[in-house]
Amino acid sequence: MSHSIAPIIQLDKVAVRIDGNQILTNINLNIHPGELVMISGNNGAGKSTLIKLILGLMQATDGHIFVTGLRVGSSAWRRVRRDIGYVHQTAVDVEFPITAAEVVEIGLAGRHASRKRKTESVAAAMVTTGCRHLSSAVYARLSGGEKQRVSIARCLVQNPSILLLDEPTASLDPKGKNEFLAMIEHLHTSRGITVVLVSHDAAQFTRAGWRQLVMSQGQLVSQGQPNNNIATDNNLKGSNLQYVGHLAAAR
Amino acid sequence: MNFADILALLQYPPIMRGALVLLAAGTFFPLIGVFVIRLNLITLRFAVMHSALLGAAIALAAGLSPLPVMIGVNVLLILGIAVFGKKVGPNLGHITTFFMVLTIGLAFAVLYRFNVPANESLGLLWGNIFALTRFDAFVTVGFALLIMVLVVLLFPKLTAVLYDRELAFTAGVPSGLIHTGILFAVGLTITLTMGLIGALLLDAVLILPALIAGVTSRSLRGLFVQAMASGFLISVVGFVFAIGIDIPASSGVTIVGALMLGLVSLVSLIQRRHA
């Protein structure tokens, strides 16, 4: 696949070292507007670090990262960083008293808007993700699938051009995973949002239309394109290293 | 002692001043208590108490007014925790413990080397609401109102940081700055509370109402509102209770606060078992 337009996310020779440990090595990656990208890899492969670099939550030791053409960390980027919606899998303290609607409203915390406008935005986003009926429910008591719908609604109020999803399906059953991914694909199609999803679950690679990247030991070891020959490999149920082997065989 | 006697006591300016300060602190300081509990800053609370003792020791050794020095030392403490905390990660426990131990060590070294009477220094930490000057009362009430105004104005950003610092950052909130601001507010509140109305009241007006609200509320807004309501109730009932049975106000307020927390927790436990 060739792209004539500039990448919306660009990593150029990015490396991260923490306390002498090489976490990421020479990452070169271009993600273009409107792409669906799935990054797979075992625990410790560096997937979450990559996401945090793009978000500006961590700094690279070497290399450069650009989002929408702006260098991450620059003053221009600071003004637009809320255009990225982020979902992570941090467990919320079960005693933390916060309603689903309040969680969604956190997406608007960095914006100046009237109370009425915020309430309308929150309601609209919760309708889009099918969780409007959960507005006054305590977030910590929701099911995994409901929590993820609320989290995506939180991202949507930010009106994002990019969604970064770090292991969003980890706590979902197979049916819940399919429903969640279908919702993400719908948002991608209807709103043109670029989606980058990180997962250790190779089974998700069976979905067509996703560009597939594999990370291992801090490196991008494979960059596939949306490819049904690979994506529909039903035997792919083992480790990600096995998946890398499949890619190599396919080539 | 009946209600008329209590009203008669309030005719005395020091009693009235103490009651007003207690009500202001009891109603608005729990807002800071919510941050102490939710951001797990209990260790910071002890570090601030120790550095306040260091400030008091330095002030007495140098013949200075204690409160400004206590506040100054605590500002330095928070700056140290904020700066070094960035290097060691989001968990401030280690760095706060380091400063907590260092400051108490330094405090006793100053007390010894400069022949400062330890009792006099410690006495500064046990404030008395009935011994407040008009200036003390003005400072405490003003600070309590300032806390409320800041919480109302910055509510979305504060609650975003309270929920998750990373998500707050990605939503465009300057989460590092807000978090450091919260640390300063906690430090100043604890220093003022200890220096003016006493360390015993610290838990009653700061921690207990926030804990009660944590049990009873279902939403973030409810958490803050109920913390204020609980603090107000604890202060009023505790004050009347203390005067009624002739015990120190700080003891009365603390006993009422603790009993209220116990009662609310028990009711919550029973409700959960029957749910």
XYZ file of C-alpha atoms in Angstrom:
526
model
C 0.000 0.000 0.000
C 1.460 3.387 -0.932
C 0.416 6.685 0.627
C 0.707 10.073 -1.011
C -0.467 11.914 2.099
C 1.683 12.611 5.134
C 1.594 10.134 8.025
C -0.560 11.127 10.989
C 1.857 9.296 13.318
C 5.536 9.050 12.475
C 8.314 7.437 14.493
C 11.825 7.965 13.216
C 14.648 5.813 14.645
C 13.034 5.856 18.078
C 14.788 4.162 20.971
C 14.073 4.048 24.692
C 16.483 3.030 27.431
C 15.431 2.953 31.063
C 17.997 2.330 33.808
C 20.372 0.781 31.265
C 17.709 -1.548 29.828
C 16.916 -1.210 26.136
C 13.100 -1.034 26.006
C 12.717 -0.006 22.354
C 15.286 -0.199 19.564
C 15.310 1.708 16.270
C 11.563 1.927 15.716
C 10.627 3.351 12.326
C 6.905 3.533 11.740
C 4.487 5.572 9.637
C 0.756 5.396 10.301
C -1.442 7.213 7.825
C -4.777 8.974 8.413
C -7.698 6.574 8.498
C -5.660 3.413 9.046
C -6.679 0.584 11.374
C -3.488 -0.696 12.978
C -3.107 -3.592 15.349
C 0.184 -4.032 17.211
C 0.784 -7.432 18.729
C 3.535 -8.848 20.860
C 4.226 -10.700 24.055
C 4.253 -9.009 27.441
C 7.358 -6.836 27.680
C 7.667 -6.466 23.899
C 7.433 -2.683 24.200
C 3.875 -2.166 22.881
C 2.609 0.010 25.740
C 5.854 1.999 25.749
C 5.291 2.750 22.072
C 1.771 4.010 22.824
C 3.007 6.163 25.710
C 5.670 7.713 23.495
C 3.043 8.700 20.935
C 0.922 10.196 23.714
C 3.858 12.122 25.159
C 3.557 10.282 28.470
C 7.153 9.082 28.038
C 10.163 10.554 26.289
C 12.304 8.743 23.735
C 16.017 8.412 24.462
C 16.786 8.701 20.730
C 14.831 9.540 17.603
C 11.818 11.690 16.882
C 8.059 11.230 17.105
C 5.571 13.311 15.150
C 1.791 13.337 15.528
C -0.236 15.246 12.914
C 3.090 16.649 11.736
C 3.891 18.150 15.146
C 6.830 16.963 17.166
C 5.622 15.290 20.360
C 6.626 17.472 23.308
C 6.669 20.718 21.320
C 4.493 23.651 22.370
C 2.403 23.319 19.187
C 1.788 19.644 19.979
C 0.712 20.489 23.546
C -2.206 22.448 22.138
C -3.466 19.520 20.068
C -2.541 16.506 22.204
C -6.149 16.141 23.348
C -7.033 15.216 19.756
C -5.819 11.722 20.621
C -8.240 9.490 22.497
C -6.542 7.004 24.821
C -7.883 3.878 26.473
C -5.726 1.888 28.833
C -6.484 -1.071 31.020
C -5.640 0.343 34.427
C -8.054 -1.098 36.951
C -10.127 1.497 38.789
C -10.242 1.237 42.578
C -13.557 -0.491 43.276
C -14.184 1.981 46.092
C -13.662 4.989 43.823
C -17.014 6.800 43.630
C -17.365 8.029 40.063
C -20.305 7.605 37.715
C -20.007 6.537 34.078
C -21.067 10.020 32.921
C -18.367 11.602 35.098
C -15.761 9.299 33.535
C -16.869 10.420 30.065
C -16.747 14.064 31.161
C -13.058 13.658 32.055
C -12.423 13.738 28.311
C -13.566 17.379 28.405
C -11.474 18.374 31.438
C -8.940 20.228 29.300
C -11.547 22.231 27.375
C -13.480 25.338 28.292
C -17.179 24.789 27.700
C -20.441 25.587 29.458
C -22.003 23.036 31.782
C -24.892 22.583 29.335
C -22.558 22.017 26.400
C -20.531 19.474 28.342
C -23.656 17.592 29.406
C -24.859 17.456 25.791
C -21.468 16.240 24.515
C -21.307 13.535 27.181
C -24.858 12.360 26.411
C -24.185 12.275 22.646
C -20.967 10.268 23.047
C -22.675 7.795 25.375
C -25.510 7.337 22.864
C -22.944 6.654 20.113
C -21.285 3.898 22.118
C -24.564 2.506 23.451
C -24.027 3.254 27.131
C -26.353 6.225 27.701
C -28.460 4.139 30.097
C -25.398 3.720 32.337
C -24.892 7.463 32.944
C -25.551 7.428 36.668
C -24.138 3.957 37.316
C -20.988 3.647 39.435
C -18.185 3.025 36.924
C -16.276 0.493 39.042
C -19.346 -1.775 39.192
C -19.820 -2.017 35.413
C -18.894 -5.116 33.424
C -15.706 -5.130 31.329
C -17.625 -4.500 28.113
C -19.646 -1.652 29.625
C -16.478 -0.039 30.969
C -14.897 -0.109 27.526
C -17.985 1.507 25.956
C -17.759 4.258 28.579
C -14.013 4.642 27.913
C -14.587 5.002 24.174
C -17.319 7.581 24.884
C -14.745 9.459 26.989
C -12.451 9.494 23.972
C -15.238 10.575 21.600
C -16.051 13.744 23.574
C -12.491 14.807 22.755
C -13.483 14.573 19.067
C -10.267 12.677 18.352
C -8.554 12.141 15.018
C -6.627 9.213 16.536
C -7.633 6.477 18.977
C -4.852 4.683 20.861
C -6.152 1.562 22.583
C -3.839 -0.315 24.936
C -5.105 -3.867 25.542
C -8.742 -2.748 25.481
C -10.073 -6.285 25.061
C -7.967 -7.952 27.749
C -10.878 -8.310 30.191
C -13.526 -9.242 27.612
C -14.900 -12.641 26.625
C -14.772 -13.616 22.901
C -18.273 -12.214 22.242
C -17.390 -8.991 24.052
C -14.149 -8.717 22.048
C -16.006 -9.053 18.765
C -18.609 -6.476 19.786
C -15.920 -4.061 20.926
C -13.855 -4.417 17.751
C -17.002 -4.045 15.618
C -17.771 -0.789 17.439
C -14.222 0.483 16.836
C -14.410 -0.469 13.153
C -17.764 1.344 12.882
C -16.277 4.488 14.442
C -13.325 4.221 12.079
C -15.614 3.967 9.068
C -18.163 6.578 10.123
C -15.769 9.175 11.527
C -12.528 8.429 9.701
C -10.666 8.015 12.987
C -7.197 6.484 12.800
C -7.060 3.557 15.223
C -3.989 1.981 16.790
C -4.785 -1.020 18.973
C -2.235 -2.859 21.058
C -2.908 -6.446 22.065
C -1.059 -9.527 23.208
C -3.946 -11.604 21.880
C -2.970 -13.005 18.472
C -6.501 -14.320 17.896
C -7.607 -10.780 17.098
C -5.509 -10.916 13.951
C -8.290 -12.901 12.343
C -10.139 -9.648 11.628
C -9.753 -8.330 8.127
C -8.945 -4.724 7.321
C -6.379 -4.177 10.053
C -2.743 -3.479 9.276
C -0.800 -5.802 11.476
C 2.455 -5.068 13.249
C 4.346 -7.433 15.484
C 6.741 -6.375 18.207
C 9.279 -8.530 19.983
C 11.956 -7.516 22.475
C 11.530 -3.813 21.782
C 11.643 -4.059 18.017
C 9.105 -4.031 15.229
C 9.802 -7.447 13.756
C 7.052 -7.441 11.160
C 4.930 -4.843 9.425
C 2.158 -6.497 7.461
C -0.589 -4.914 5.386
C -4.295 -5.723 5.566
C -4.084 -9.189 4.088
C -6.759 -11.823 4.330
C -4.341 -14.664 3.491
C -2.588 -14.009 6.750
C -5.460 -12.559 8.679
C -7.746 -15.543 8.173
C -5.218 -18.116 9.297
C -7.442 -20.048 11.679
C -4.535 -22.043 13.002
C -3.078 -18.918 14.495
C -3.724 -19.466 18.155
C -0.272 -19.716 19.621
C 2.343 -17.231 20.618
C 3.236 -14.116 18.683
C 6.565 -15.639 17.767
C 4.545 -18.351 16.040
C 2.719 -15.589 14.243
C 6.007 -14.060 13.087
C 6.816 -17.497 11.690
C 3.533 -17.503 9.780
C 4.334 -14.102 8.320
C 7.761 -15.268 7.243
C 6.232 -18.368 5.645
C 3.625 -16.259 3.867
C 6.353 -14.115 2.360
C -25.036 22.183 80.261
C -28.097 23.047 78.164
C -28.495 24.840 74.831
C -28.937 28.246 76.509
C -25.635 27.782 78.343
C -23.866 26.992 75.058
C -25.356 30.121 73.481
C -24.185 32.109 76.490
C -20.660 30.737 76.090
C -20.645 31.847 72.452
C -21.007 35.431 73.683
C -17.336 35.295 74.661
C -15.222 36.423 71.667
C -12.556 33.674 71.952
C -15.266 30.978 72.078
C -17.199 32.498 69.182
C -13.980 32.939 67.178
C -12.973 29.344 67.860
C -16.418 28.070 66.861
C -16.371 30.015 63.580
C -12.866 28.809 62.721
C -13.858 25.235 63.544
C -16.926 25.497 61.304
C -14.921 26.978 58.404
C -12.111 24.434 58.718
C -14.550 21.585 59.339
C -16.607 22.454 56.272
C -13.913 23.285 53.709
C -10.720 21.439 54.763
C -12.357 18.043 54.009
C -12.049 19.047 50.338
C -8.293 18.689 50.811
C -8.871 15.483 52.760
C -10.461 13.970 49.647
C -7.160 14.468 47.809
C -5.144 13.093 50.733
C -7.204 9.891 50.721
C -7.677 9.463 46.973
C -4.066 10.248 46.013
C -2.762 8.165 48.918
C -0.952 11.111 50.511
C -1.150 9.854 54.089
C 2.657 9.572 54.169
C 2.861 13.181 52.994
C 0.676 14.149 55.949
C 3.278 12.732 58.367
C 6.172 14.248 56.416
C 4.479 17.658 56.641
C 3.960 17.237 60.390
C 7.655 16.396 60.856
C 8.861 19.275 58.710
C 6.507 21.606 60.598
C 8.307 20.512 63.775
C 11.608 21.247 62.040
C 10.296 24.696 61.076
C 9.166 25.337 64.647
C 12.570 24.259 65.991
C 14.426 26.524 63.532
C 12.129 29.453 64.340
C 12.572 29.065 68.104
C 16.346 28.661 67.730
C 16.538 31.815 65.589
C 13.986 33.795 67.610
C 11.594 34.066 64.652
C 7.818 33.804 64.398
C 7.132 30.040 64.109
C 4.213 29.864 61.649
C 5.923 31.548 58.646
C 9.032 29.401 59.165
C 6.911 26.238 59.447
C 5.159 27.164 56.203
C 8.507 28.004 54.540
C 10.050 24.657 55.483
C 6.950 22.852 54.224
C 7.063 24.717 50.914
C 10.655 23.490 50.516
C 9.537 19.976 51.480
C 6.798 19.908 48.833
C 9.176 21.323 46.232
C 11.669 18.577 47.086
C 9.008 15.877 46.840
C 7.679 17.286 43.549
C 11.140 17.607 41.947
C 12.568 14.287 43.128
C 9.191 12.561 42.742
C 9.383 13.139 38.973
C 12.621 11.177 38.873
C 11.421 8.202 40.889
C 8.021 7.753 39.226
C 4.403 8.267 40.117
C 4.579 6.555 43.525
C 5.648 9.255 45.968
C 5.831 6.866 48.932
C 9.615 6.349 48.911
C 10.614 9.968 48.437
C 8.034 11.171 50.975
C 9.258 8.656 53.536
C 12.826 9.827 52.922
C 11.874 13.434 53.703
C 9.649 12.369 56.598
C 12.574 10.649 58.325
C 15.143 13.294 57.356
C 13.090 16.209 58.702
C 12.362 14.608 62.081
C 16.075 13.801 62.406
C 17.029 17.375 61.567
C 14.338 18.738 63.906
C 15.748 16.911 66.914
C 19.304 17.857 65.911
C 18.288 21.549 65.875
C 16.451 21.184 69.196
C 19.582 19.662 70.779
C 22.265 21.869 69.242
C 20.485 25.168 69.929
C 19.077 24.220 73.339
C 15.505 24.756 72.208
C 13.030 23.394 74.786
C 11.393 20.434 73.051
C 8.097 20.990 74.868
C 7.882 24.563 73.603
C 8.530 23.398 70.040
C 6.048 20.527 70.228
C 3.543 22.835 71.897
C 3.393 24.862 68.701
C 1.928 21.838 66.962
C -0.916 21.487 69.443
C -2.942 24.570 68.608
C -6.023 25.560 70.565
C -9.075 26.950 68.793
C -9.975 29.048 71.839
C -6.547 30.691 71.901
C -6.728 32.044 68.348
C -6.070 35.719 67.681
C -8.290 37.623 65.253
C -5.454 37.406 62.716
C -5.201 33.610 63.162
C -8.943 33.313 62.652
C -8.836 35.539 59.579
C -6.011 33.480 58.046
C -7.730 30.127 58.708
C -11.176 31.176 57.471
C -9.652 32.962 54.453
C -7.595 29.904 53.556
C -10.621 27.616 53.956
C -12.659 29.822 51.599
C -9.752 29.978 49.141
C -9.660 26.167 49.037
C -13.362 26.032 48.237
C -13.050 28.647 45.467
C -10.076 26.844 43.895
C -11.820 23.467 44.023
C -14.940 24.927 42.368
C -12.965 26.767 39.664
C -10.620 23.879 38.878
C -13.086 21.056 39.541
C -12.896 19.335 36.109
C -9.088 19.396 36.042
C -8.719 18.380 39.693
C -11.115 15.470 39.370
C -9.442 14.323 36.138
C -6.089 14.152 37.961
C -7.798 12.486 40.917
C -9.205 9.811 38.582
C -6.117 9.130 36.452
C -3.115 11.387 35.818
C -2.309 9.841 32.434
C -5.857 10.182 31.132
C -5.998 13.734 32.476
C -2.819 14.546 30.550
C -4.169 13.086 27.315
C -7.355 15.141 27.775
C -5.229 18.297 27.718
C -4.972 18.854 31.487
C -1.535 19.986 32.780
C -1.637 17.055 35.164
C 1.914 17.472 36.536
C 1.256 21.104 37.460
C -2.138 20.309 38.972
C -0.666 17.418 40.979
C 2.104 19.637 42.351
C -0.517 22.263 43.201
C -2.492 19.644 45.113
C 0.658 18.687 47.068
C 1.199 22.344 48.006
C -2.443 22.752 49.057
C -2.214 19.621 51.210
C 1.055 20.810 52.783
C -0.254 24.288 53.551
C -3.537 22.990 54.936
C -1.828 20.534 57.266
C 0.655 23.163 58.455
C -2.082 25.700 59.141
C -4.332 23.128 60.779
C -1.576 21.953 63.103
C -0.216 25.371 63.886
C -3.530 27.068 64.537
C -6.196 24.589 65.544
C -4.057 21.629 66.563
C -2.824 18.296 65.302
C -5.655 16.418 66.993
C -8.230 18.284 64.923
C -6.225 17.542 61.788
C -7.690 14.067 61.395
C -11.166 15.188 62.412
C -11.475 17.991 59.863
C -9.261 16.653 57.109
C -9.350 12.871 56.990
C -12.517 11.585 58.720
C -15.053 13.547 56.594
C -13.288 12.411 53.398
C -13.362 8.803 54.591
C -17.078 9.058 55.458
C -17.846 10.556 52.028
C -15.849 7.755 50.396
C -18.233 5.256 51.983
C -21.490 7.094 51.298
C -21.044 8.706 47.866
C -21.554 7.213 44.412
C -20.162 10.060 42.330
C -17.218 12.444 42.289
C -19.422 15.472 42.908
C -21.126 13.582 45.722
C -17.710 12.761 47.203
C -16.772 16.428 47.576
C -20.217 17.645 48.672
C -20.658 14.848 51.208
C -17.135 15.378 52.569
C -18.050 19.020 53.246
C -21.423 18.086 54.744
C -19.829 15.435 56.982
C -17.133 17.868 58.114
C -19.751 20.497 58.970
C -21.825 17.987 60.916
C -18.813 16.588 62.787
C -17.709 20.104 63.748
C -21.112 21.254 65.022
C -22.008 18.069 66.889
C -18.455 17.648 68.183
C -18.307 21.242 69.432
C -21.634 20.994 71.268
C -20.711 17.562 72.624
C -17.350 18.839 73.923
C -18.888 21.834 75.679
C -21.772 19.717 76.947
C -19.560 17.239 78.798
C -16.705 19.678 79.435
C -13.885 18.147 77.407
C -11.503 19.905 74.976
C -13.199 20.841 71.677
C -10.576 18.967 69.665
C -11.281 15.767 71.617
C -15.049 16.163 71.238
C -14.852 16.766 67.485
C -12.452 13.871 66.951
C -14.567 11.430 69.008
C -17.751 12.425 67.148
C -15.946 12.124 63.778
C -14.579 8.686 64.594
C -17.973 7.449 65.841
C -19.666 8.802 62.726
C -17.161 6.998 60.480
C -17.691 3.780 62.432
C -21.480 4.086 62.181
C -21.463 4.866 58.450
C -19.059 1.994 57.739
C -21.210 -0.414 59.741
C -24.408 0.609 57.932
C -22.627 0.289 54.580
C -21.365 -3.183 55.496
C -24.856 -4.329 56.513
C -26.355 -2.895 53.311
C -23.775 -4.701 51.158
C -24.459 -7.994 52.925
C -28.180 -7.649 52.275
C -27.729 -6.476 48.670
